[in-house]
mmCIF file of C-alpha atoms in Angstrom:
data_model
loop_
_atom_site.group_PDB
_atom_site.id
_atom_site.type_symbol
_atom_site.label_atom_id
_atom_site.label_comp_id
_atom_site.label_asym_id
_atom_site.label_seq_id
_atom_site.Cartn_x
_atom_site.Cartn_y
_atom_site.Cartn_z
ATOM 1 C CA MET S 1 201.622 152.453 208.436
ATOM 2 C CA ARG S 2 204.042 150.032 210.237
ATOM 3 C CA ALA S 3 201.522 149.570 212.951
ATOM 4 C CA VAL S 4 198.800 148.557 210.425
ATOM 5 C CA ILE S 5 200.831 146.297 208.042
ATOM 6 C CA VAL S 6 201.199 142.967 209.783
ATOM 7 C CA ASP S 7 203.466 141.438 206.999
ATOM 8 C CA CYS S 8 204.543 142.173 203.591
ATOM 9 C CA ALA S 9 206.697 139.866 201.295
ATOM 10 C CA ILE S 10 207.449 138.938 197.862
ATOM 11 C CA TYR S 11 206.787 135.360 196.574
ATOM 12 C CA ARG S 12 208.612 134.046 193.673
ATOM 13 C CA ASP S 13 208.095 130.482 192.329
ATOM 14 C CA GLY S 14 206.344 129.551 195.582
ATOM 15 C CA ARG S 15 209.052 130.718 197.982
ATOM 16 C CA ARG S 16 209.377 133.856 200.070
ATOM 17 C CA THR S 17 212.142 136.278 199.010
ATOM 18 C CA ASP S 18 213.603 139.336 200.425
ATOM 19 C CA GLY S 19 212.419 142.683 198.961
ATOM 20 C CA PRO S 20 212.224 146.325 199.290
ATOM 21 C CA ALA S 21 210.873 147.466 202.531
ATOM 22 C CA ASP S 22 208.530 149.987 200.924
ATOM 23 C CA PHE S 23 205.416 148.192 199.475
ATOM 24 C CA SER S 24 205.343 150.352 196.470
ATOM 25 C CA ASP S 25 208.898 149.467 195.525
ATOM 26 C CA ALA S 26 208.130 145.738 196.277
ATOM 27 C CA LEU S 27 205.108 145.807 194.000
ATOM 28 C CA ASP S 28 207.241 147.330 191.242
ATOM 29 C CA GLU S 29 209.736 144.641 191.748
ATOM 30 C CA ALA S 30 207.081 141.779 191.703
ATOM 31 C CA ARG S 31 205.603 143.045 188.513
ATOM 32 C CA ALA S 32 209.066 143.646 186.856
ATOM 33 C CA THR S 33 209.948 139.879 187.146
ATOM 34 C CA GLY S 34 206.504 138.626 185.952
ATOM 35 C CA ASP S 35 206.599 135.395 188.074
ATOM 36 C CA ALA S 36 206.304 136.793 191.465
ATOM 37 C CA PHE S 37 203.570 138.419 193.594
ATOM 38 C CA LEU S 38 203.349 140.618 196.469
ATOM 39 C CA TRP S 39 201.320 139.866 199.560
ATOM 40 C CA ILE S 40 200.605 142.668 202.067
ATOM 41 C CA GLY S 41 198.594 142.096 205.134
ATOM 42 C CA LEU S 42 196.766 144.866 207.211
ATOM 43 C CA HIS S 43 194.956 144.931 210.304
ATOM 44 C CA GLU S 44 192.095 147.395 210.842
ATOM 45 C CA PRO S 45 193.479 150.356 208.845
ATOM 46 C CA THR S 46 192.058 153.844 209.128
ATOM 47 C CA GLU S 47 190.732 155.448 205.838
ATOM 48 C CA LYS S 48 193.763 157.663 205.738
ATOM 49 C CA GLU S 49 196.194 154.739 205.977
ATOM 50 C CA PHE S 50 194.316 152.644 203.494
ATOM 51 C CA ASP S 51 194.303 155.518 200.959
ATOM 52 C CA LEU S 52 198.177 154.840 200.625
ATOM 53 C CA VAL S 53 197.469 151.337 199.654
ATOM 54 C CA SER S 54 194.345 151.701 197.510
ATOM 55 C CA SER S 55 196.016 154.515 195.320
ATOM 56 C CA GLU S 56 199.146 152.418 194.825
ATOM 57 C CA PHE S 57 197.368 148.927 193.995
ATOM 58 C CA GLY S 58 194.618 150.740 192.071
ATOM 59 C CA LEU S 59 191.776 149.402 194.134
ATOM 60 C CA HIS S 60 188.085 150.126 193.329
ATOM 61 C CA PRO S 61 186.588 152.861 195.537
ATOM 62 C CA LEU S 62 183.587 150.742 196.267
ATOM 63 C CA ALA S 63 185.707 147.722 197.310
ATOM 64 C CA VAL S 64 187.704 150.216 199.474
ATOM 65 C CA GLU S 65 184.749 151.483 201.124
ATOM 66 C CA ASP S 66 183.420 147.911 202.025
ATOM 67 C CA ALA S 67 186.894 147.057 203.268
ATOM 68 C CA LEU S 68 186.940 149.839 205.786
ATOM 69 C CA SER S 69 183.281 149.598 206.983
ATOM 70 C CA ALA S 70 183.620 146.058 208.047
ATOM 71 C CA HIS S 71 180.055 145.248 208.170
ATOM 72 C CA GLN S 72 179.591 143.195 205.008
ATOM 73 C CA ARG S 73 178.172 139.765 204.044
ATOM 74 C CA PRO S 74 180.262 137.283 202.494
ATOM 75 C CA LYS S 75 180.645 137.812 198.856
ATOM 76 C CA LEU S 76 182.831 137.943 195.669
ATOM 77 C CA GLU S 77 182.894 140.984 193.388
ATOM 78 C CA VAL S 78 184.925 141.478 190.122
ATOM 79 C CA TYR S 79 186.204 144.927 189.176
ATOM 80 C CA ASP S 80 188.345 145.936 186.298
ATOM 81 C CA ASP S 81 191.703 145.750 188.169
ATOM 82 C CA SER S 82 191.112 143.450 190.997
ATOM 83 C CA LEU S 83 188.886 140.601 192.547
ATOM 84 C CA PHE S 84 187.302 141.575 195.817
ATOM 85 C CA ALA S 85 186.354 138.788 198.309
ATOM 86 C CA VAL S 86 184.733 139.102 201.848
ATOM 87 C CA ILE S 87 184.860 136.186 204.072
ATOM 88 C CA LYS S 88 183.568 136.061 207.786
ATOM 89 C CA PRO S 89 185.645 133.845 210.060
ATOM 90 C CA VAL S 90 183.658 132.348 212.981
ATOM 91 C CA VAL S 91 185.250 132.442 216.651
ATOM 92 C CA TYR S 92 184.027 130.257 219.557
ATOM 93 C CA GLU S 93 184.603 131.644 223.098
ATOM 94 C CA GLN S 94 185.320 128.718 225.392
ATOM 95 C CA SER S 95 184.743 130.758 228.443
ATOM 96 C CA SER S 96 181.403 132.049 227.702
ATOM 97 C CA ASP S 97 180.221 129.441 225.118
ATOM 98 C CA THR S 98 179.389 132.146 222.655
ATOM 99 C CA VAL S 99 179.980 132.477 218.779
ATOM 100 C CA THR S 100 181.374 135.662 217.396
ATOM 101 C CA THR S 101 182.373 136.818 213.803
ATOM 102 C CA ASP S 102 185.297 138.768 212.337
ATOM 103 C CA GLU S 103 185.862 139.789 208.812
ATOM 104 C CA LEU S 104 188.530 139.038 206.164
ATOM 105 C CA MET S 105 188.766 141.022 202.901
ATOM 106 C CA ALA S 106 191.113 140.030 200.039
ATOM 107 C CA PHE S 107 192.000 142.071 197.013
ATOM 108 C CA ILE S 108 193.376 139.816 194.215
ATOM 109 C CA GLY S 109 195.091 141.475 191.233
ATOM 110 C CA ASP S 110 197.955 141.808 188.963
ATOM 111 C CA SER S 111 200.978 140.430 191.054
ATOM 112 C CA PHE S 112 199.451 141.322 194.303
ATOM 113 C CA VAL S 113 197.289 140.222 197.283
ATOM 114 C CA VAL S 114 196.129 142.676 199.883
ATOM 115 C CA THR S 115 194.307 141.257 202.858
ATOM 116 C CA VAL S 116 192.611 143.481 205.279
ATOM 117 C CA ARG S 117 191.589 141.860 208.696
ATOM 118 C CA HIS S 118 188.905 143.248 211.134
ATOM 119 C CA GLY S 119 188.921 141.646 214.656
ATOM 120 C CA GLU S 120 191.375 139.674 216.620
ATOM 121 C CA GLY S 121 189.860 135.999 216.141
ATOM 122 C CA ALA S 122 191.369 135.262 212.755
ATOM 123 C CA PRO S 123 195.003 136.004 212.514
ATOM 124 C CA LEU S 124 196.496 135.161 209.050
ATOM 125 C CA ALA S 125 200.014 134.338 210.461
ATOM 126 C CA ALA S 126 199.274 130.592 210.421
ATOM 127 C CA VAL S 127 197.836 130.706 206.839
ATOM 128 C CA ARG S 128 201.248 132.314 205.752
ATOM 129 C CA ARG S 129 203.306 129.746 207.491
ATOM 130 C CA ARG S 130 201.201 126.989 205.817
ATOM 131 C CA LEU S 131 201.582 128.234 202.405
ATOM 132 C CA GLU S 132 205.250 128.976 202.805
ATOM 133 C CA ALA S 133 205.577 125.297 203.684
ATOM 134 C CA GLU S 134 203.771 124.284 200.597
ATOM 135 C CA PRO S 135 205.578 125.951 197.581
ATOM 136 C CA GLU S 136 203.769 123.786 195.087
ATOM 137 C CA VAL S 137 200.495 125.538 196.189
ATOM 138 C CA LEU S 138 202.043 128.977 196.651
ATOM 139 C CA LYS S 139 203.484 128.955 193.163
ATOM 140 C CA HIS S 140 199.948 129.428 191.669
ATOM 141 C CA GLY S 141 200.170 132.874 192.661
ATOM 142 C CA PRO S 142 197.535 135.132 194.456
ATOM 143 C CA THR S 143 194.925 132.538 193.959
ATOM 144 C CA ALA S 144 196.780 130.251 196.281
ATOM 145 C CA VAL S 145 196.419 132.933 199.008
ATOM 146 C CA LEU S 146 192.686 133.200 198.456
ATOM 147 C CA TYR S 147 192.296 129.363 198.526
ATOM 148 C CA ALA S 148 194.369 128.972 201.683
ATOM 149 C CA ILE S 149 192.408 131.704 203.558
ATOM 150 C CA SER S 150 189.092 130.075 202.522
ATOM 151 C CA ASP S 151 190.219 126.708 203.259
ATOM 152 C CA ALA S 152 191.222 127.796 206.869
ATOM 153 C CA VAL S 153 188.138 129.677 207.508
ATOM 154 C CA VAL S 154 185.897 126.881 206.342
ATOM 155 C CA ASP S 155 187.677 124.239 208.220
ATOM 156 C CA HIS S 156 187.333 126.271 211.228
ATOM 157 C CA TYR S 157 183.594 126.343 210.681
ATOM 158 C CA ILE S 158 183.390 122.566 211.071
ATOM 159 C CA GLU S 159 185.459 122.802 214.380
ATOM 160 C CA VAL S 160 183.283 125.457 215.700
ATOM 161 C CA ALA S 161 180.118 123.331 214.655
ATOM 162 C CA GLY S 162 181.682 120.490 216.667
ATOM 163 C CA GLU S 163 181.929 122.609 219.835
ATOM 164 C CA LEU S 164 178.284 123.743 219.430
ATOM 165 C CA GLN S 165 177.342 120.226 219.199
ATOM 166 C CA VAL S 166 178.740 119.539 222.464
ATOM 167 C CA ASP S 167 176.929 122.409 224.224
ATOM 168 C CA LEU S 168 173.805 121.269 222.622
ATOM 169 C CA GLU S 169 174.126 117.773 223.932
ATOM 170 C CA GLU S 170 174.592 119.280 227.420
ATOM 171 C CA LEU S 171 171.523 121.463 226.832
ATOM 172 C CA GLU S 172 169.621 118.603 225.780
ATOM 173 C CA THR S 173 170.522 116.630 228.825
ATOM 174 C CA GLU S 174 169.186 119.396 230.989
ATOM 175 C CA VAL S 175 166.077 119.583 229.266
ATOM 176 C CA PHE S 176 165.231 116.012 229.269
ATOM 177 C CA ALA S 177 166.306 115.333 232.860
ATOM 178 C CA PRO S 178 164.214 112.536 234.456
ATOM 179 C CA THR S 179 163.725 114.590 237.645
ATOM 180 C CA GLY S 180 162.467 117.639 235.739
ATOM 181 C CA VAL S 181 164.158 119.827 238.257
ATOM 182 C CA GLY S 182 165.554 123.129 237.030
ATOM 183 C CA ASP S 183 164.777 126.750 236.597
ATOM 184 C CA THR S 184 162.476 127.098 233.838
ATOM 185 C CA LYS S 185 163.259 130.626 233.017
ATOM 186 C CA SER S 186 167.079 129.841 233.045
ATOM 187 C CA THR S 187 166.578 126.925 230.686
ATOM 188 C CA ALA S 188 164.562 128.822 228.162
ATOM 189 C CA ALA S 189 167.023 131.728 228.226
ATOM 190 C CA ARG S 190 169.812 129.354 227.420
ATOM 191 C CA ILE S 191 167.959 127.852 224.539
ATOM 192 C CA TYR S 192 167.185 131.357 222.997
ATOM 193 C CA THR S 193 170.835 132.311 223.571
ATOM 194 C CA PHE S 194 171.990 129.199 221.749
ATOM 195 C CA LYS S 195 169.632 129.994 219.022
ATOM 196 C CA ARG S 196 171.338 133.363 218.760
ATOM 197 C CA GLN S 197 174.689 131.602 218.312
ATOM 198 C CA ILE S 198 173.490 129.391 215.626
ATOM 199 C CA LEU S 199 171.978 132.379 213.659
ATOM 200 C CA GLU S 200 175.233 134.154 213.965
ATOM 201 C CA PHE S 201 176.961 131.174 212.579
ATOM 202 C CA ARG S 202 174.563 130.787 209.782
ATOM 203 C CA ARG S 203 175.067 134.460 208.742
ATOM 204 C CA ALA S 204 178.686 133.839 208.385
ATOM 205 C CA ALA S 205 178.818 130.378 206.626
ATOM 206 C CA GLY S 206 175.552 130.602 204.493
ATOM 207 C CA PRO S 207 176.259 133.309 202.154
ATOM 208 C CA LEU S 208 179.740 132.106 201.436
ATOM 209 C CA SER S 209 178.415 129.152 199.455
ATOM 210 C CA ALA S 210 177.697 131.341 196.345
ATOM 211 C CA PRO S 211 181.174 132.836 196.151
ATOM 212 C CA MET S 212 182.790 129.469 196.723
ATOM 213 C CA ALA S 213 180.764 127.996 193.989
ATOM 214 C CA ARG S 214 181.548 130.740 191.488
ATOM 215 C CA LEU S 215 185.474 130.436 192.319
ATOM 216 C CA ALA S 216 184.911 126.643 191.745
ATOM 217 C CA SER S 217 183.829 127.316 188.096
ATOM 218 C CA ALA S 218 186.035 128.528 185.195
ATOM 219 C CA GLY S 219 186.008 131.918 183.787
ATOM 220 C CA VAL S 220 186.631 134.138 186.938
ATOM 221 C CA PRO S 221 189.150 136.904 186.403
ATOM 222 C CA PHE S 222 192.425 137.059 188.373
ATOM 223 C CA VAL S 223 191.893 133.319 189.364
ATOM 224 C CA HIS S 224 194.477 130.603 188.273
ATOM 225 C CA GLU S 225 192.889 128.370 185.587
ATOM 226 C CA HIS S 226 194.014 125.271 187.478
ATOM 227 C CA SER S 227 192.666 126.336 190.867
ATOM 228 C CA GLN S 228 188.953 124.879 190.390
ATOM 229 C CA PRO S 229 189.637 121.524 192.084
ATOM 230 C CA PHE S 230 190.882 123.521 195.271
ATOM 231 C CA PHE S 231 187.880 125.676 195.435
ATOM 232 C CA ARG S 232 185.661 122.847 194.837
ATOM 233 C CA ASP S 233 187.087 121.070 197.793
ATOM 234 C CA VAL S 234 186.481 124.170 199.997
ATOM 235 C CA SER S 235 183.011 124.369 198.502
ATOM 236 C CA ASP S 236 182.295 120.769 199.646
ATOM 237 C CA HIS S 237 183.644 121.341 203.226
ATOM 238 C CA LEU S 238 181.413 124.420 203.474
ATOM 239 C CA THR S 239 178.453 122.484 202.412
ATOM 240 C CA ARG S 240 179.113 119.922 205.098
ATOM 241 C CA ALA S 241 179.408 122.792 207.524
ATOM 242 C CA ASN S 242 176.322 124.412 206.458
ATOM 243 C CA GLU S 243 174.433 121.023 206.664
ATOM 244 C CA TYR S 244 175.844 120.523 210.120
ATOM 245 C CA VAL S 245 174.696 123.765 211.523
ATOM 246 C CA GLU S 246 171.202 123.479 209.837
ATOM 247 C CA GLY S 247 170.886 120.175 211.622
ATOM 248 C CA LEU S 248 171.738 121.724 214.842
ATOM 249 C CA ASP S 249 169.361 124.622 214.306
ATOM 250 C CA ARG S 250 166.481 122.016 213.667
ATOM 251 C CA LEU S 251 167.399 120.064 216.649
ATOM 252 C CA LEU S 252 167.455 123.203 218.743
ATOM 253 C CA SER S 253 164.009 124.079 217.605
ATOM 254 C CA ASP S 254 162.831 120.444 218.592
ATOM 255 C CA ILE S 255 164.357 120.907 221.974
ATOM 256 C CA LEU S 256 162.624 124.346 222.475
ATOM 257 C CA ALA S 257 159.300 122.802 221.491
ATOM 258 C CA ALA S 258 159.953 119.938 223.871
ATOM 259 C CA HIS S 259 160.923 122.246 226.760
ATOM 260 C CA LEU S 260 157.734 124.374 226.153
ATOM 261 C CA ALA S 261 155.725 121.259 226.163
ATOM 262 C CA GLN S 262 157.232 119.942 229.381
ATOM 263 C CA VAL S 263 156.456 123.410 230.901
ATOM 264 C CA GLY S 264 152.972 123.157 229.854
ATOM 265 C CA VAL S 265 152.461 119.516 231.287
ATOM 266 C CA ARG S 266 154.116 120.730 234.559
ATOM 267 C CA GLN S 267 151.739 123.706 234.813
ATOM 268 C CA ASN S 268 148.617 121.273 234.020
ATOM 269 C CA ASP S 269 150.054 119.084 236.857
ATOM 270 C CA ASP S 270 150.074 122.073 239.230
ATOM 271 C CA MET S 271 146.593 123.147 238.205
ATOM 272 C CA ARG S 272 145.199 119.687 238.795
ATOM 273 C CA LYS S 273 146.834 119.562 242.269
ATOM 274 C CA ILE S 274 145.340 123.014 243.056
ATOM 275 C CA SER S 275 141.899 121.992 241.797
ATOM 276 C CA ALA S 276 142.129 118.878 243.934
ATOM 277 C CA TRP S 277 143.119 120.633 247.197
ATOM 278 C CA ALA S 278 140.500 123.208 246.366
ATOM 279 C CA ALA S 279 137.791 120.574 245.987
ATOM 280 C CA MET S 280 138.802 118.996 249.303
ATOM 281 C CA ALA S 281 138.673 122.381 250.956
ATOM 282 C CA ALA S 282 135.194 123.141 249.537
ATOM 283 C CA VAL S 283 133.437 120.262 251.469
ATOM 284 C CA PRO S 284 134.175 121.414 255.082
ATOM 285 C CA THR S 285 133.903 125.123 253.905
ATOM 286 C CA MET S 286 130.346 124.427 252.707
ATOM 287 C CA VAL S 287 129.279 122.437 255.924
ATOM 288 C CA ALA S 288 130.717 124.975 258.266
ATOM 289 C CA GLY S 289 129.125 127.747 256.286
ATOM 290 C CA ILE S 290 125.690 126.076 256.640
ATOM 291 C CA TYR S 291 126.059 125.640 260.300
ATOM 292 C CA GLY S 292 127.377 129.059 260.598
ATOM 293 C CA MET S 293 124.158 130.643 259.494
ATOM 294 C CA ASN S 294 122.073 132.344 262.228
ATOM 295 C CA PHE S 295 118.833 130.601 261.925
ATOM 296 C CA GLU S 296 117.051 129.449 264.930
ATOM 297 C CA HIS S 297 115.612 126.094 263.726
ATOM 298 C CA MET S 298 118.263 124.077 262.321
ATOM 299 C CA PRO S 299 118.532 120.238 262.781
ATOM 300 C CA GLU S 300 120.758 118.698 265.328
ATOM 301 C CA LEU S 301 121.700 122.146 267.057
ATOM 302 C CA ARG S 302 120.934 120.805 270.472
ATOM 303 C CA TRP S 303 122.243 117.163 269.955
ATOM 304 C CA VAL S 304 125.147 116.320 272.185
ATOM 305 C CA TRP S 305 127.010 114.469 269.411
ATOM 306 C CA ALA S 306 126.192 116.986 266.635
ATOM 307 C CA TYR S 307 129.756 118.620 266.604
ATOM 308 C CA PRO S 308 131.844 115.537 266.452
ATOM 309 C CA ALA S 309 129.542 114.010 263.991
ATOM 310 C CA VAL S 310 129.913 116.960 261.640
ATOM 311 C CA ILE S 311 133.597 116.910 261.990
ATOM 312 C CA ALA S 312 133.746 113.250 261.360
ATOM 313 C CA LEU S 313 131.642 113.721 258.236
ATOM 314 C CA MET S 314 133.728 116.377 256.869
ATOM 315 C CA ALA S 315 136.845 114.404 257.518
ATOM 316 C CA ALA S 316 135.380 111.184 255.828
ATOM 317 C CA VAL S 317 134.240 113.199 252.700
ATOM 318 C CA VAL S 318 137.615 114.877 252.399
ATOM 319 C CA PHE S 319 139.444 111.484 252.851
ATOM 320 C CA ALA S 320 137.268 110.123 250.005
ATOM 321 C CA LEU S 321 138.122 112.832 247.693
ATOM 322 C CA TYR S 322 141.824 112.443 248.631
ATOM 323 C CA ARG S 323 141.728 108.668 247.814
ATOM 324 C CA GLN S 324 139.928 109.455 244.437
ATOM 325 C CA PHE S 325 142.381 112.368 243.324
ATOM 326 C CA LYS S 326 145.254 110.098 244.375
ATOM 327 C CA ARG S 327 144.032 107.201 242.430
ATOM 328 C CA ARG S 328 143.705 109.300 239.334
ATOM 329 C CA GLY S 329 147.156 110.835 239.640
ATOM 330 C CA TRP S 330 146.080 114.277 240.415
ATOM 331 C CA LEU S 331 147.934 114.261 243.699
#
C-alpha cells in the first residue's frame, strides 16, 4: 500500500497535523475529535489494494467498481455513507499538440476524503499545497477538498482551451494562405485530428456541468452548507470553458467546410485547364486525321504549299483558342 498511497494526513481546524502512520488509526483519531478529517490520496490502486481502503471507510461497492475501472463519465452520486464524484482532467501535450484525459475520483464521507487518481497528467500535490496555504478554506472540511480539485481541473480546462485556440489560428492561417500551396491530404488530416482533440475535450468538460450545478445547490449530503458560492464559481468557470470549446468546434467546422470548398475550386480550375488544352489539341488532331485518310481524290494533295498552309491553319486556330481561354481565365 505504501506505493499506492501518495499522501495521507489529518487536517484539524484548517491545518495539517501529525497523526498515526496507519490510515485506519488516523481515521479513528479524526472521527474521535469531531473537528478533523483524513485525506488519503491513492494512485492507480489494484482491486486487492483498494479493498483495504473500501472496507475501512465503508465505501459502496458500485462506487468502488467505478473507481477501479477508470473509464467513467464525469458524474456525482450519493450513497448512504459517502458522496462519490468523478472528474476528468484534460492534459495538453505540447510536443504533439494533442489532448488526453485522465480521471480523478473522490469519496467524501464522515470525516474523510479518499481521492483515486488514474493517469500521470493531474497530480494532486499542488492542490494539497494550495489548500494547506488557505486554512480558511480548508476548515470547511472534506467539501473544501472537492472544491479545490474541481476548481483546479476547471481552471486548467480554460488554459488548455487557450492552447487549442493558438493551434486553431495556425491551422486557419494554413488553410487560408493566399498562395493556396499545400498538401491537401495533410491539411485535411490535420483538421480531422484537431476535431478529435476538441471531441476529447468536450467529453471531459461537458458532462461535468450537471454535477457542478448540483453541488452549487443546497441539500447535497456530505457537502458543507456554506459551500454553494464556491461551487457556483466553479460552475461559472466551467460554463465559460464549455462555451470556449464549443466556439472552437464551430470555427473548426467552418474551416473544414472552407477547405473542402477550396479543394473543389482548385479541382474545377484544373478541369477547366485540362478542357482548354484538350480543345486546342483537338483542332490539329482533327485536321491531321482528315489528311491522314487514304482517299485518292482529296483537295490540295498535289499543291506545293498545301503542307505549310495546313500547319499554319492549325497554328492559327490553336492560337485563337488559346487567346479566348486566356481571356476567360481558363488558362
